[in-house]
Short mmCIF file of C-alpha atoms and ligand atoms in Angstrom, two decimals:
data_model
loop_
_atom_site.label_atom_id
_atom_site.label_comp_id
_atom_site.label_asym_id
_atom_site.label_seq_id
_atom_site.Cartn_x
_atom_site.Cartn_y
_atom_site.Cartn_z
CA MET A 3 45.93 284.77 -88.42
CA ARG A 4 45.39 282.53 -85.46
CA ASN A 5 42.44 283.20 -83.28
CA PHE A 6 43.37 283.25 -79.61
CA LEU A 7 39.79 283.57 -78.38
CA PRO A 8 38.53 280.37 -76.74
CA ARG A 9 36.22 278.35 -78.91
CA MET A 10 32.58 278.40 -77.86
CA SER A 11 32.58 274.65 -77.45
CA GLN A 12 35.41 274.86 -74.96
CA VAL A 13 34.05 274.53 -71.43
CA SER A 14 36.23 275.87 -68.66
CA SER A 15 36.30 273.70 -65.58
CA ALA A 16 35.18 274.96 -62.21
CA ALA A 17 37.78 275.34 -59.47
CA PHE A 18 37.90 274.65 -55.74
CA ASN A 19 39.06 277.10 -53.09
CA ASN A 20 40.26 275.33 -49.97
CA THR A 21 39.07 276.45 -46.54
CA VAL A 22 40.79 273.96 -44.20
CA LEU A 23 43.10 276.61 -42.72
CA ARG A 24 40.22 279.01 -41.91
CA ASP A 25 36.54 278.12 -42.12
CA GLY A 26 37.18 274.37 -41.77
CA HIS A 27 38.56 274.65 -38.25
CA GLN A 28 36.51 277.75 -37.40
CA SER A 29 33.36 275.71 -38.03
CA LEU A 30 34.47 272.43 -36.45
CA ALA A 31 37.20 273.18 -33.87
CA ALA A 32 36.37 276.63 -32.46
CA THR A 33 39.07 278.22 -34.70
CA ARG A 34 41.81 276.67 -32.57
CA MET A 35 44.21 275.41 -35.27
CA SER A 36 47.53 277.12 -34.55
CA VAL A 37 50.11 278.20 -37.09
CA ALA A 38 52.42 275.46 -35.77
CA GLN A 39 49.74 272.93 -36.79
CA MET A 40 49.49 274.50 -40.26
CA THR A 41 53.12 274.92 -41.26
CA PRO A 42 53.99 271.21 -41.75
CA ILE A 43 51.26 270.82 -44.41
CA ALA A 44 51.24 274.29 -46.01
CA ALA A 45 53.60 273.50 -48.88
CA GLN A 46 51.68 270.34 -49.74
CA LEU A 47 48.37 272.23 -49.82
CA ASP A 48 50.05 274.81 -52.04
CA ALA A 49 51.17 272.10 -54.48
CA ILE A 50 47.64 270.67 -54.92
CA GLY A 51 46.74 273.67 -57.06
CA PHE A 52 43.56 274.99 -55.48
CA SER A 53 42.26 278.25 -56.97
CA ARG A 54 42.76 279.85 -53.53
CA LEU A 55 43.73 278.92 -49.98
CA GLU A 56 41.62 280.59 -47.33
CA THR A 57 44.20 281.20 -44.62
CA TRP A 58 43.09 284.21 -42.60
CA GLY A 59 40.23 286.43 -41.46
CA GLY A 60 36.89 285.65 -39.87
CA ALA A 61 37.53 284.65 -36.25
CA THR A 62 41.15 283.54 -36.78
CA ILE A 63 42.66 286.87 -35.78
CA ASP A 64 40.65 287.24 -32.57
CA VAL A 65 41.36 283.62 -31.54
CA ALA A 66 45.06 283.77 -32.47
CA LEU A 67 45.54 286.72 -30.12
CA ARG A 68 43.12 285.70 -27.38
CA PHE A 69 43.82 282.00 -27.00
CA LEU A 70 46.87 281.01 -29.04
CA LEU A 71 49.06 284.02 -28.19
CA GLU A 72 50.08 284.34 -31.81
CA ASN A 73 50.75 287.46 -33.83
CA PRO A 74 48.09 287.12 -36.58
CA PHE A 75 50.14 289.08 -39.09
CA GLU A 76 53.11 286.79 -38.55
CA ARG A 77 50.84 283.80 -39.12
CA LEU A 78 49.85 285.25 -42.47
CA ALA A 79 53.47 285.94 -43.48
CA THR A 80 54.57 282.44 -42.40
CA LEU A 81 51.83 280.72 -44.40
CA LYS A 82 52.43 282.94 -47.41
CA ALA A 83 56.13 282.05 -47.40
CA LEU A 84 55.36 278.32 -47.23
CA ALA A 85 52.52 278.41 -49.77
CA SER A 86 53.40 281.10 -52.27
CA LYS A 87 51.99 279.65 -55.52
CA THR A 88 48.30 279.67 -54.53
CA PRO A 89 46.53 283.00 -53.98
CA HIS A 90 45.69 283.52 -50.28
CA MET A 91 42.18 284.58 -49.37
CA MET A 92 40.71 286.17 -46.26
CA LEU A 93 37.21 286.88 -44.97
CA LEU A 94 36.72 290.53 -44.05
CA ARG A 95 33.60 291.92 -42.33
CA GLY A 96 33.54 295.15 -44.35
CA GLN A 97 33.68 298.22 -42.12
CA ASN A 98 33.84 295.88 -39.07
CA LEU A 99 37.15 294.40 -40.38
CA VAL A 100 37.58 291.31 -38.20
CA GLY A 101 35.97 292.95 -35.17
CA TYR A 102 32.39 293.47 -34.13
CA LYS A 103 31.65 297.16 -34.72
CA HIS A 104 32.27 299.83 -37.34
CA TYR A 105 35.74 301.38 -37.57
CA ALA A 106 36.76 304.63 -39.22
CA ASP A 107 37.90 304.61 -42.85
CA ASP A 108 41.54 305.25 -41.89
CA VAL A 109 41.57 302.07 -39.76
CA VAL A 110 39.99 300.08 -42.61
CA GLU A 111 42.65 301.41 -45.01
CA ALA A 112 45.50 300.65 -42.60
CA PHE A 113 44.22 297.12 -41.98
CA VAL A 114 43.80 296.28 -45.67
CA ASN A 115 47.20 297.75 -46.58
CA ALA A 116 48.96 295.91 -43.74
CA SER A 117 47.33 292.62 -44.77
CA ALA A 118 48.21 293.18 -48.43
CA LYS A 119 51.82 293.87 -47.44
CA ARG A 120 51.99 290.57 -45.55
CA GLY A 121 50.81 288.72 -48.65
CA MET A 122 47.02 288.63 -48.72
CA ASP A 123 45.78 288.34 -52.31
CA VAL A 124 41.98 288.02 -52.27
CA PHE A 125 39.82 290.01 -49.87
CA ARG A 126 36.34 288.51 -49.56
CA VAL A 127 34.37 291.41 -48.12
CA PHE A 128 30.88 291.14 -46.65
CA ASP A 129 28.48 293.25 -44.66
CA ALA A 130 26.05 291.65 -42.21
CA LEU A 131 23.22 293.88 -43.49
CA ASN A 132 24.17 293.50 -47.17
CA ASP A 133 24.58 297.28 -47.31
CA PRO A 134 27.15 297.86 -50.09
CA ARG A 135 28.11 301.23 -48.56
CA ASN A 136 29.78 299.30 -45.76
CA LEU A 137 32.11 297.64 -48.32
CA ILE A 138 33.18 300.76 -50.19
CA ALA A 139 36.21 301.76 -48.08
CA ALA A 140 37.61 298.22 -47.98
CA VAL A 141 37.02 297.54 -51.68
CA ARG A 142 38.57 300.86 -52.72
CA THR A 143 41.70 300.15 -50.63
CA VAL A 144 42.03 296.56 -51.88
CA LYS A 145 41.90 297.77 -55.49
CA LYS A 146 44.43 300.52 -54.79
CA ALA A 147 46.77 297.90 -53.31
CA GLY A 148 46.46 295.93 -56.56
CA LYS A 149 44.69 292.97 -54.92
CA ILE A 150 41.43 291.16 -55.70
CA ALA A 151 38.26 292.58 -54.14
CA GLU A 152 35.54 289.96 -53.82
CA GLY A 153 32.12 291.36 -52.94
CA VAL A 154 29.76 289.16 -50.95
CA ILE A 155 26.05 288.53 -51.11
CA CYS A 156 25.05 287.13 -47.71
CA TYR A 157 22.37 284.57 -48.46
CA THR A 158 19.34 284.37 -46.23
CA THR A 159 15.64 283.75 -46.62
CA SER A 160 12.88 286.24 -45.76
CA PRO A 161 9.95 287.92 -47.52
CA VAL A 162 12.26 290.73 -48.73
CA HIS A 163 15.10 288.47 -49.96
CA THR A 164 13.85 287.82 -53.47
CA LEU A 165 15.92 286.69 -56.46
CA GLU A 166 15.59 290.20 -57.88
CA ALA A 167 16.85 291.79 -54.63
CA PHE A 168 19.93 289.54 -54.57
CA LEU A 169 20.69 290.24 -58.24
CA LYS A 170 20.33 293.97 -57.61
CA LEU A 171 22.89 293.62 -54.81
CA GLY A 172 25.16 291.85 -57.31
CA ASP A 173 24.83 294.90 -59.60
CA ASP A 174 25.75 297.18 -56.68
CA LEU A 175 28.86 295.10 -55.89
CA VAL A 176 30.06 295.35 -59.50
CA GLU A 177 29.26 299.05 -59.45
CA ILE A 178 31.50 299.70 -56.40
CA GLY A 179 34.39 297.92 -58.14
CA CYS A 180 34.31 294.30 -56.94
CA ASP A 181 36.34 291.99 -59.20
CA THR A 182 34.46 288.83 -58.24
CA ILE A 183 31.24 287.95 -56.41
CA CYS A 184 30.79 285.40 -53.64
CA LEU A 185 27.42 284.01 -52.74
CA LYS A 186 27.95 283.34 -49.03
CA ASP A 187 25.53 280.93 -47.40
CA MET A 188 26.78 280.97 -43.81
CA SER A 189 23.92 278.86 -42.45
CA GLY A 190 23.87 276.21 -45.19
CA LEU A 191 20.33 277.09 -46.28
CA ILE A 192 20.74 277.26 -50.03
CA GLY A 193 19.38 274.35 -52.05
CA PRO A 194 20.34 273.38 -55.61
CA HIS A 195 17.48 275.20 -57.28
CA ALA A 196 18.05 278.52 -55.52
CA ALA A 197 21.82 278.26 -56.04
CA ALA A 198 21.45 277.63 -59.78
CA GLU A 199 18.93 280.43 -60.20
CA LEU A 200 21.16 282.96 -58.41
CA VAL A 201 24.38 281.94 -60.15
CA ALA A 202 22.73 281.93 -63.58
CA GLY A 203 21.23 285.36 -62.88
CA LEU A 204 24.58 286.82 -61.79
CA LYS A 205 26.44 285.30 -64.77
CA LYS A 206 23.82 286.58 -67.20
CA ARG A 207 24.07 290.14 -65.89
CA HIS A 208 27.86 290.10 -65.43
CA PRO A 209 29.39 287.49 -67.76
CA ALA A 210 32.96 288.65 -67.07
CA ILE A 211 32.70 288.54 -63.26
CA PRO A 212 33.76 285.25 -61.63
CA VAL A 213 31.15 283.88 -59.23
CA VAL A 214 31.92 281.75 -56.14
CA LEU A 215 29.52 279.75 -53.99
CA HIS A 216 30.43 279.35 -50.30
CA SER A 217 28.19 277.15 -48.18
CA HIS A 218 28.16 274.88 -45.14
CA ASP A 219 27.02 271.26 -45.15
CA THR A 220 25.11 271.66 -41.88
CA ALA A 221 21.84 270.41 -43.38
CA GLY A 222 23.49 268.28 -46.06
CA LEU A 223 22.62 270.68 -48.89
CA ALA A 224 26.00 272.21 -49.76
CA ALA A 225 27.36 269.53 -52.09
CA THR A 226 24.19 269.39 -54.22
CA ALA A 227 24.00 273.19 -54.21
CA TYR A 228 27.62 273.29 -55.43
CA TYR A 229 26.83 270.81 -58.21
CA ALA A 230 23.86 272.87 -59.37
CA ALA A 231 25.86 276.11 -59.11
CA ILE A 232 28.65 274.65 -61.27
CA GLU A 233 26.07 273.51 -63.83
CA ALA A 234 24.73 277.07 -63.85
CA GLY A 235 28.19 278.54 -64.50
CA ALA A 236 29.78 279.15 -61.06
CA ASP A 237 33.54 279.57 -61.45
CA MET A 238 34.55 278.43 -57.97
CA VAL A 239 33.17 276.64 -54.92
CA ASP A 240 34.70 276.37 -51.43
CA THR A 241 35.65 272.91 -50.15
CA SER A 242 37.68 271.74 -47.16
CA ILE A 243 39.64 268.67 -46.12
CA ALA A 244 38.22 266.05 -43.76
CA PRO A 245 38.07 265.83 -40.79
CA PHE A 246 37.84 269.64 -40.89
CA ALA A 247 35.08 269.31 -43.51
CA ASN A 248 31.39 268.38 -43.86
CA GLY A 249 28.86 268.94 -41.09
CA THR A 250 28.90 272.61 -40.12
CA ALA A 251 31.97 273.17 -42.38
CA GLN A 252 32.39 273.00 -46.18
CA PRO A 253 31.97 269.69 -48.09
CA ASP A 254 35.23 267.78 -48.31
CA THR A 255 37.24 268.04 -51.51
CA VAL A 256 37.39 264.32 -52.28
CA ARG A 257 33.62 263.89 -51.95
CA MET A 258 32.99 266.94 -54.14
CA LEU A 259 35.36 265.61 -56.80
CA GLU A 260 33.49 262.32 -56.81
CA ILE A 261 30.11 264.05 -57.11
CA LEU A 262 31.40 265.95 -60.16
CA LYS A 263 33.12 262.93 -61.74
CA GLY A 264 32.41 262.83 -65.47
CA HIS A 265 30.99 266.34 -65.50
CA PRO A 266 32.49 268.46 -68.30
CA ARG A 267 33.36 271.17 -65.76
CA ALA A 268 34.85 268.85 -63.11
CA PRO A 269 38.25 270.06 -61.90
CA GLN A 270 41.22 267.71 -61.38
CA TYR A 271 43.14 267.49 -58.12
CA ASP A 272 45.61 264.83 -57.03
CA ILE A 273 43.62 262.39 -54.88
CA ARG A 274 46.81 260.94 -53.39
CA ALA A 275 47.99 264.33 -52.18
CA LEU A 276 44.52 264.97 -50.78
CA THR A 277 44.55 261.63 -48.94
CA GLU A 278 47.94 262.44 -47.43
CA ALA A 279 46.67 265.84 -46.33
CA ARG A 280 43.68 264.16 -44.74
CA GLU A 281 45.94 261.82 -42.81
CA TYR A 282 47.90 264.80 -41.56
CA PHE A 283 44.75 266.65 -40.48
CA ASN A 284 43.44 263.55 -38.66
CA GLY A 285 46.28 264.10 -36.20
CA VAL A 286 45.53 267.80 -35.81
CA PHE A 287 41.84 267.06 -35.29
CA ALA A 288 42.68 264.58 -32.54
CA ALA A 289 44.98 267.12 -30.90
CA LEU A 290 42.10 269.63 -30.88
CA SER A 291 39.55 267.17 -29.44
CA LYS A 292 38.80 269.56 -26.55
CA PHE A 293 37.29 271.95 -29.09
CA THR A 294 35.48 269.55 -31.41
CA ASN A 295 31.93 268.36 -30.94
CA PRO A 296 30.53 265.26 -32.68
CA ALA A 297 27.19 267.09 -33.07
CA ASN A 298 28.88 269.52 -35.49
CA ASP A 299 30.01 266.73 -37.83
CA ARG A 300 26.52 265.40 -38.29
CA VAL A 301 24.15 266.38 -41.05
CA ASP A 302 21.19 267.94 -39.31
CA SER A 303 18.26 269.49 -41.15
CA ASP A 304 17.22 271.33 -37.97
CA THR A 305 19.14 274.37 -39.15
CA LEU A 306 16.56 274.72 -41.94
CA THR A 307 13.81 275.16 -39.35
CA TYR A 308 15.77 277.52 -37.11
CA GLN A 309 17.62 279.25 -39.97
CA VAL A 310 20.49 280.24 -37.71
CA PRO A 311 24.21 279.61 -38.30
CA GLY A 312 25.59 276.52 -36.56
CA GLY A 313 28.05 278.48 -34.41
CA MET A 314 25.21 280.63 -33.14
CA LEU A 315 23.22 277.59 -31.95
CA SER A 316 26.06 276.31 -29.76
CA ASN A 317 26.65 279.84 -28.37
CA PHE A 318 22.99 280.00 -27.58
CA ARG A 319 22.95 276.79 -25.64
CA ASN A 320 25.78 278.14 -23.48
CA GLN A 321 24.08 281.51 -22.94
CA LEU A 322 20.81 279.86 -21.93
CA LYS A 323 22.65 277.60 -19.53
CA GLU A 324 24.35 280.59 -17.88
CA GLN A 325 20.98 282.33 -17.50
CA LYS A 326 19.33 279.12 -16.24
CA MET A 327 16.93 279.26 -19.19
CA THR A 328 17.70 275.92 -20.80
CA ASP A 329 13.98 275.03 -20.81
CA ARG A 330 13.20 278.14 -22.90
CA PHE A 331 15.42 277.07 -25.86
CA ASN A 332 12.49 276.60 -28.26
CA ASP A 333 10.83 279.87 -27.18
CA VAL A 334 14.03 281.79 -27.83
CA LEU A 335 14.47 280.19 -31.27
CA ALA A 336 10.85 280.98 -32.12
CA GLU A 337 11.50 284.61 -31.14
CA ILE A 338 14.36 285.03 -33.63
CA PRO A 339 12.16 285.56 -36.74
CA HIS A 340 10.16 288.16 -34.80
CA VAL A 341 13.33 290.10 -33.91
CA ARG A 342 14.64 289.77 -37.46
CA GLN A 343 11.40 291.11 -38.93
CA ALA A 344 11.28 294.05 -36.49
CA LEU A 345 14.87 294.93 -37.41
CA GLY A 346 14.21 294.86 -41.17
CA TRP A 347 14.86 291.15 -41.89
CA ILE A 348 18.63 291.39 -41.42
CA PRO A 349 20.72 288.31 -42.30
CA LEU A 350 22.23 286.37 -39.39
CA VAL A 351 26.00 286.50 -39.62
CA THR A 352 28.70 288.03 -37.38
CA PRO A 353 27.91 290.40 -35.71
CA THR A 354 24.13 290.44 -36.34
CA SER A 355 23.73 286.76 -35.37
CA GLN A 356 24.94 287.53 -31.84
CA ILE A 357 22.90 290.74 -31.59
CA VAL A 358 19.65 289.15 -32.79
CA GLY A 359 20.23 286.03 -30.67
CA SER A 360 20.80 288.04 -27.49
CA GLN A 361 17.77 290.24 -28.16
CA ALA A 362 15.56 287.19 -28.73
CA LEU A 363 16.75 285.86 -25.37
CA LEU A 364 16.01 289.20 -23.67
CA ASN A 365 12.55 289.35 -25.28
CA VAL A 366 11.68 285.90 -23.97
CA ARG A 367 13.03 286.63 -20.51
CA PHE A 368 11.66 290.14 -19.90
CA GLY A 369 8.91 290.57 -22.51
CA ARG A 370 9.24 291.96 -26.04
CA TRP A 371 11.57 295.00 -26.20
CA LYS A 372 11.28 295.53 -22.42
CA ASN A 373 15.07 295.16 -22.27
CA PHE A 374 16.42 296.58 -25.55
CA SER A 375 20.14 295.93 -26.05
CA PRO A 376 22.21 298.97 -27.18
CA ALA A 377 23.49 297.08 -30.26
CA ALA A 378 19.96 296.09 -31.34
CA MET A 379 18.87 299.73 -30.84
CA ASP A 380 21.73 300.85 -33.09
CA ILE A 381 20.54 298.45 -35.82
CA ALA A 382 16.98 299.77 -35.50
CA LEU A 383 18.28 303.35 -35.80
CA GLY A 384 20.47 302.76 -38.88
CA TYR A 385 23.88 302.90 -37.17
CA TYR A 386 24.89 299.55 -38.72
CA GLY A 387 23.67 300.59 -42.18
CA ARG A 388 20.60 300.18 -44.34
CA THR A 389 18.50 297.15 -43.39
CA PRO A 390 17.16 294.92 -46.21
CA GLY A 391 13.52 295.53 -45.15
CA LYS A 392 11.86 298.35 -43.23
CA VAL A 393 12.48 298.52 -39.47
CA ASP A 394 9.22 298.32 -37.49
CA PRO A 395 8.41 302.05 -36.88
CA GLU A 396 7.26 301.41 -33.31
CA VAL A 397 10.44 299.52 -32.47
CA GLN A 398 12.53 302.29 -34.05
CA ALA A 399 10.66 304.99 -32.08
CA LEU A 400 11.24 303.03 -28.89
CA ALA A 401 14.97 302.72 -29.64
CA ALA A 402 15.20 306.48 -30.29
CA LYS A 403 13.38 307.24 -27.04
CA ILE A 404 15.49 304.95 -24.85
CA SER A 405 18.86 305.77 -26.43
CA GLY A 406 18.24 309.47 -27.04
CA LYS A 407 19.75 309.01 -30.53
CA ASP A 408 18.17 310.03 -33.83
CA PRO A 409 17.66 307.54 -36.65
CA VAL A 410 20.26 307.96 -39.44
CA THR A 411 20.31 307.02 -43.11
CA ILE A 412 23.87 308.01 -44.11
CA ARG A 413 26.79 305.57 -44.44
CA PRO A 414 27.56 304.76 -40.79
CA ALA A 415 31.35 305.23 -41.17
CA ASP A 416 30.72 308.85 -42.19
CA LEU A 417 29.84 309.44 -38.53
CA ILE A 418 33.24 308.21 -37.31
CA SER A 419 36.23 310.57 -37.37
CA PRO A 420 39.73 309.24 -38.09
CA GLU A 421 40.91 306.91 -35.33
CA LEU A 422 44.57 306.24 -36.17
CA PRO A 423 46.09 309.27 -34.39
CA ASN A 424 44.41 308.30 -31.13
CA LEU A 425 45.36 304.63 -31.61
CA ARG A 426 49.02 305.57 -32.02
CA GLN A 427 48.86 307.48 -28.74
CA GLU A 428 47.36 304.44 -27.03
CA LEU A 429 50.18 302.26 -28.38
CA GLN A 430 52.74 304.70 -27.04
CA LYS A 431 51.03 304.84 -23.65
CA ASN A 432 51.13 301.06 -23.41
CA ALA A 433 54.71 300.71 -24.63
CA LEU A 434 53.55 298.79 -27.71
CA PRO A 435 55.32 299.13 -31.09
CA GLU A 436 53.82 302.05 -33.01
CA THR A 437 53.16 300.25 -36.27
CA ASP A 438 50.03 300.14 -38.43
CA GLU A 439 49.67 296.42 -37.66
CA MET A 440 49.66 297.09 -33.94
CA ALA A 441 47.30 300.07 -34.36
CA VAL A 442 44.64 298.07 -36.21
CA LEU A 443 44.91 295.13 -33.81
CA TYR A 444 44.68 297.55 -30.89
CA ALA A 445 41.52 299.09 -32.40
CA MET A 446 39.78 295.73 -32.36
CA PHE A 447 41.38 293.76 -29.50
CA PRO A 448 43.14 296.16 -27.08
CA GLU A 449 43.19 293.86 -24.03
CA GLN A 450 44.25 290.74 -25.96
CA LEU A 451 47.01 292.68 -27.65
CA LYS A 452 48.42 293.81 -24.31
CA ILE A 453 48.35 290.23 -22.98
CA TYR A 454 49.96 288.92 -26.17
CA HIS A 455 52.69 291.50 -26.00
CA LYS A 456 53.41 290.78 -22.35
CA SER A 457 53.73 287.07 -23.18
CA LEU A 458 56.58 287.90 -25.59
CA SER A 459 58.80 289.16 -22.81
CA ALA A 460 57.50 286.95 -19.99
CA PRO A 461 60.20 285.14 -17.97
CA PRO A 462 60.14 281.36 -18.29
CA PRO A 463 57.81 279.72 -15.77
CA ALA A 464 59.36 278.40 -12.53
CA GLN A 465 60.76 274.91 -12.76
CA SER A 466 58.10 272.34 -12.19
CA GLU A 467 57.38 268.66 -12.65
CA LYS A 468 54.83 269.52 -15.32
CA PRO A 469 55.58 268.14 -18.79
CA ILE A 470 56.60 270.83 -21.25
CA THR A 471 55.39 270.95 -24.85
CA ILE A 472 57.54 272.98 -27.22
CA THR A 473 56.02 273.93 -30.55
CA THR A 474 58.04 275.22 -33.48
CA PRO A 475 57.42 274.98 -37.20
CA ALA A 476 58.71 271.68 -38.63
CA HIS A 477 61.72 273.30 -40.25
CA ALA A 478 62.17 276.35 -38.08
CA THR A 479 64.26 279.10 -39.56
CA PRO A 480 65.63 281.69 -37.16
CA LYS A 481 63.81 285.03 -37.06
CA GLU A 482 67.20 286.66 -36.83
CA GLN A 483 70.82 285.64 -36.66
CA THR A 484 72.87 288.18 -34.70
CA SER A 485 76.18 286.31 -34.94
CA PRO A 486 77.33 283.06 -36.58
CA THR A 487 76.64 281.23 -33.30
CA ARG A 488 73.57 283.13 -32.06
CA SER A 489 70.11 282.63 -33.63
CA HIS A 490 66.77 283.92 -32.45
CA PHE A 491 63.58 281.85 -32.66
CA ALA A 492 59.94 282.46 -31.71
CA ILE A 493 58.87 279.35 -29.80
CA THR A 494 55.75 278.38 -27.91
CA ILE A 495 56.04 276.47 -24.63
CA ASN A 496 52.82 275.22 -23.08
CA ASN A 497 50.91 277.81 -25.14
CA THR A 498 53.08 280.72 -24.01
CA ARG A 499 55.18 282.42 -26.61
CA TYR A 500 58.84 283.26 -26.06
CA ASN A 501 61.57 284.90 -28.07
CA ALA A 502 64.34 282.37 -27.60
CA THR A 503 68.03 282.80 -28.30
CA VAL A 504 69.87 279.64 -29.29
CA GLU A 505 73.64 279.69 -28.83
CA GLU A 506 76.04 277.19 -30.27
CA LEU A 507 78.57 276.14 -27.64
CO1 CO B 626 31.55 280.11 -43.86
#
């Protein structure tokens, strides 16, 4: 009888997920790549054979609605139709979905089901506090929908973030039903030694669970960390395509292939196809020059000192400028570890990065905890979940006193009653379609959704001398054809979206 088990000597190669359509432009171009800039290259990316294409989630949904006047769900469906061979992946903030606070379980379920229906395959789910209870509702729904649930370990450094603590979190993720584990290093802090140690530890405890390393090349560590992780048994790493790669984004695919050249686990991807894709993205990068910043492309080991995500640093500079506190930049950065420690050494990732950053600024400006932000108080009181370390008891008592709320230890979503019925009423009140997609978008971005929806039926702007840019996918197919001579298209003119009817004369 033939033995179909792989031979022990057979070494499976590692694989690359590609992030150019999500984290690549989120990190380097303020998330501004539009679906019209993605469609011409989607099929070619699909043909390269990456293990996954990251196409959605993170900030892309907020930005699509707020600035690009795009329906995020239609973006997903469009990309899925053009790139159907490669599994699509999204980044989901656990109980925060793609928003900034906790939502009720019924909203989490509706969001996951709606995304799965539009073609999402892999849900990479994280919680800013690394509290696995905040992943349970999302993971359960993903599994029920027959999709892949990837649990995330947010990597950070602090006295409580030991190897053992991270591996214990890995055990918890497997326990709640995650199919795969992602080690997410949002600030690009992980070096080769730490990466290898963590990956080897996870693989030893859970040999059947695929492990992914996601990092940023901000300090120039990501590529060496990836190499070490692959040596230690990582199944996948995340790479992007230049110029939406390197710097504060993921290492570029071609460079990573070269670093792994000759390695028994090196994957194979068509360099010519990758070069062509790069040429295409050069044009997109140039078109987005208003949103790119040369400082983000540079390798800068400063992040290792500050230990804050790259996006947070640029936000910070803006905030300080607005408050006329530019000269206090170093004081505010020095205050961050103090705030983190007081709040139980929480990792810095959306939304905690913004909350900790703002509180550090307030502490410097008004004195420590003299002006306690409501969100920071909620963290201190347990309303975001269990913190990795203990919250400073004095800070917690102060938060309780000011807010009048009691500290809690239960899963935060257990405090939120179902929200969908009320959301449906809101949709009706605002004459918005009463669908699950609209309900979940309304829960997170009510004002943007109203503006987006208005833009759909807006009359064309008055005639002017201004040049008009019309954007449609390269090979636009009508959304609907109501008669042999009448077709309906969604088109974007000068960033405003219209439902256009094209009639053959
Ligand atoms: Co990232």
